[in-house]
Amino acid sequence: MGLQSMDGAGRRRAGGVEPIDYDGLLLACAQGDRAALRRLYVREAPQLLGVAQRIVRRRDLAHDVVHDAFVQIWQRADSFDPGRGGGQAWIYAVVRHRALNVVRSGRRLTEYDDVEAEAVADPAESVIELLERQGRHSALRACLDQLEPQRRHSILLAYVDGLTHSEIATSLEMPLGTVKSWIRRTLLSLRECLG
Amino acid sequence: MIDEPDEERIALAGEYVLGLLEPEEEVEAVRADDPAFDRAITDWQRLLAELDTVPTPVTPEVWLWSGIEASIGKLAPAEAEPAADTAAVATPARPRAPSRRGGFAARRSRGLWRSLPFWRTATLAFACAAATFFVLSRQPPPPTAGEALAVTILNDEDDRAAWLLQAYADGPLELVPLVDTEVPANQALELWTLRDEQEGPISLGLIAPRGTQRREARRLGPPEDGQLFEITLERGSGSATGRPTGPILYKGFARPAVRDLAQEVNGDDE
C-alpha cells in the first residue's frame, strides 16, 4: 500500500488502509469537533497542497490557500449537504476555489519578484504528462480519452492548472471564442458519456 | 423530474466546477435557490474528483496545522448563537432549506439566472458574506479592505527606520523599503517573524532590496502588539534550515493601528 495507494473510488490516499467517512467528519466539524477537522487535515493536507500549488504556483501561497480553505471548511461544514457522498469532492472544491481566488485577484503575480523566479515558472510536468503517468482506468479517463486531444487538454488546463478561458486560448493557440464554445460542448458530451 | 438539470445548467455548472464561471458569490447565491443547478454542480464535482489526484502531493510546513487551529480558535463553531448586535440575516443551517442565506440572497438571485455571466468578470463583494462571517465569529466586523491592522517599522543597527510593514485584514502584508540595501551577489534578504518563542521564527520568504512588495501572511493571523519582524541576509535561495542563519540587518516590533472600533460589541474605543 503506502503513499500511492488508491481506495475503491480511485482517490489517492495519504496513508492508511481504511477509507474515511468524509461526510461524517464534516458533520462532526459542523458540530464543533476539532478532532474531526484534524483527521481531515492529516489525511488530505499533502494532496490539497498539491492541488493548490498547481494553481497558485508557489509553495507559500499554497499554504495560505489551504489554511484559508480549512477555516472555510470549519465555518461552512454545516452547509455541506450529506447523503450524496460528495464530502471529499466538496473539500477539494473549497481548496480549488480559494486557489483560483488568489490567482484571479492577481496576488500570485503582484508578489513576484526576481528572487522568486523559479517559484512561478511553469510546472515541471504538464498536466497531460501527469495524467499519462497515472495510467488509471476509470469511467472519467475513458470518456476523456474519447475526446479530441485539444478539447481534453482544455478541460485539464482549466481544472488542474486553474487557467482562465483566455489563458487556455493562449496556451493552445486558439481563438478565445473557439475555446469557450469548445469547453461548453465538451462538457455536455462528457456528461453524456459519464451518464 | 423537476430537479433534472437541462443543458444550460449542465454547461454552466460544469464551467463553475472547472473554475471558469465567476463571481463565486453570485453562483453560490443562485445555487442556493435552484436545486437543479445545485445538483448539476455537485454531480460535476463528483465526476471530476479524480482529477484532484493528478497533482503531486506537497509536504506541509510544520506550522500549517497550528495556524489553522489558531485561526479557528478565534471563531465560534458554525452552530454558535449569533452575536446580539448583528445585522446579518443568516438562518440556521440545518435542515438545509432553499434561500438559506436569507433575504439578501433571495432578492439577488431572482433574475440573476439570466444575467449570470458566462465569462470571467470582476469579483463583486457581497455584504451578506461579510455579515455571515460576523455572525459566526462573534468578533467586531472585519475592517474594510485598505485599513491597516498593524504597522511595523524595522530599524537598522543605528536605529534608523529602514523598512515599513503594514498588515491588512483583507490583503497581504505590504513592505516598503526606506533605504537601499546593498545585497552581495549570491545572497538575498529574507523576512521573518516571531510569534511565539517555542514555535521559533517563521520565514515570510525572500524579499527584494528595492520596491514595494507584498507577502501573504494572513495564515499567521494578525500581528500581535510587539510581535517581532526581522530581515536577515541569507544565501541566494534563502535559509536552508527554516531558521535565520545570517546576520539580522533590520528588525522591529509590530504596533496595532488605531482603528475605528465604534461597532465593537462592548463599545470600548481603544
PDB file of C-alpha atoms in Angstrom, chain B residues 4 8-9 11 14 36 44 47 49 64 72 74 81 92 95 125 140 144 159 182 197-198 210 213 234-235 245 258:
ATOM      1  CA  GLU B   4     -33.446  17.285 -13.678  1.00  0.00           C
ATOM      2  CA  GLU B   8     -27.877  25.115 -19.867  1.00  0.00           C
ATOM      3  CA  ARG B   9     -27.471  24.222 -16.232  1.00  0.00           C
ATOM      4  CA  ALA B  11     -22.895  23.538 -19.084  1.00  0.00           C
ATOM      5  CA  GLY B  14     -19.528  22.369 -15.486  1.00  0.00           C
ATOM      6  CA  ALA B  36     -31.367  21.565 -10.275  1.00  0.00           C
ATOM      7  CA  TRP B  44     -19.716  17.621 -11.727  1.00  0.00           C
ATOM      8  CA  LEU B  47     -17.483  13.205 -11.680  1.00  0.00           C
ATOM      9  CA  ALA B  49     -12.985  14.499  -8.499  1.00  0.00           C
ATOM     10  CA  LEU B  64       0.361  24.865   8.879  1.00  0.00           C
ATOM     11  CA  ILE B  72     -10.464  28.624  14.028  1.00  0.00           C
ATOM     12  CA  LYS B  74     -10.788  32.754  17.217  1.00  0.00           C
ATOM     13  CA  GLU B  81     -25.617  31.637  18.521  1.00  0.00           C
ATOM     14  CA  PRO B  92     -29.686  28.172  10.900  1.00  0.00           C
ATOM     15  CA  PRO B  95     -32.313  21.472   7.910  1.00  0.00           C
ATOM     16  CA  ALA B 125     -18.033  41.986  -2.810  1.00  0.00           C
ATOM     17  CA  PRO B 140     -16.164  43.054  15.580  1.00  0.00           C
ATOM     18  CA  THR B 144     -12.720  47.184   5.184  1.00  0.00           C
ATOM     19  CA  ASP B 159      18.046  52.768  14.943  1.00  0.00           C
ATOM     20  CA  GLU B 182      23.305  46.574  -0.989  1.00  0.00           C
ATOM     21  CA  GLU B 197       9.349  31.598  21.395  1.00  0.00           C
ATOM     22  CA  GLN B 198       8.583  27.922  21.316  1.00  0.00           C
ATOM     23  CA  ARG B 210      14.036  47.754  -3.610  1.00  0.00           C
ATOM     24  CA  GLN B 213       6.254  44.309  -2.214  1.00  0.00           C
ATOM     25  CA  GLU B 234      20.868  34.732   3.743  1.00  0.00           C
ATOM     26  CA  ARG B 235      22.295  32.765   0.866  1.00  0.00           C
ATOM     27  CA  THR B 245      21.296  31.769   9.660  1.00  0.00           C
ATOM     28  CA  VAL B 258      -5.796  52.566  15.991  1.00  0.00           C
TER      29      VAL B 258
END
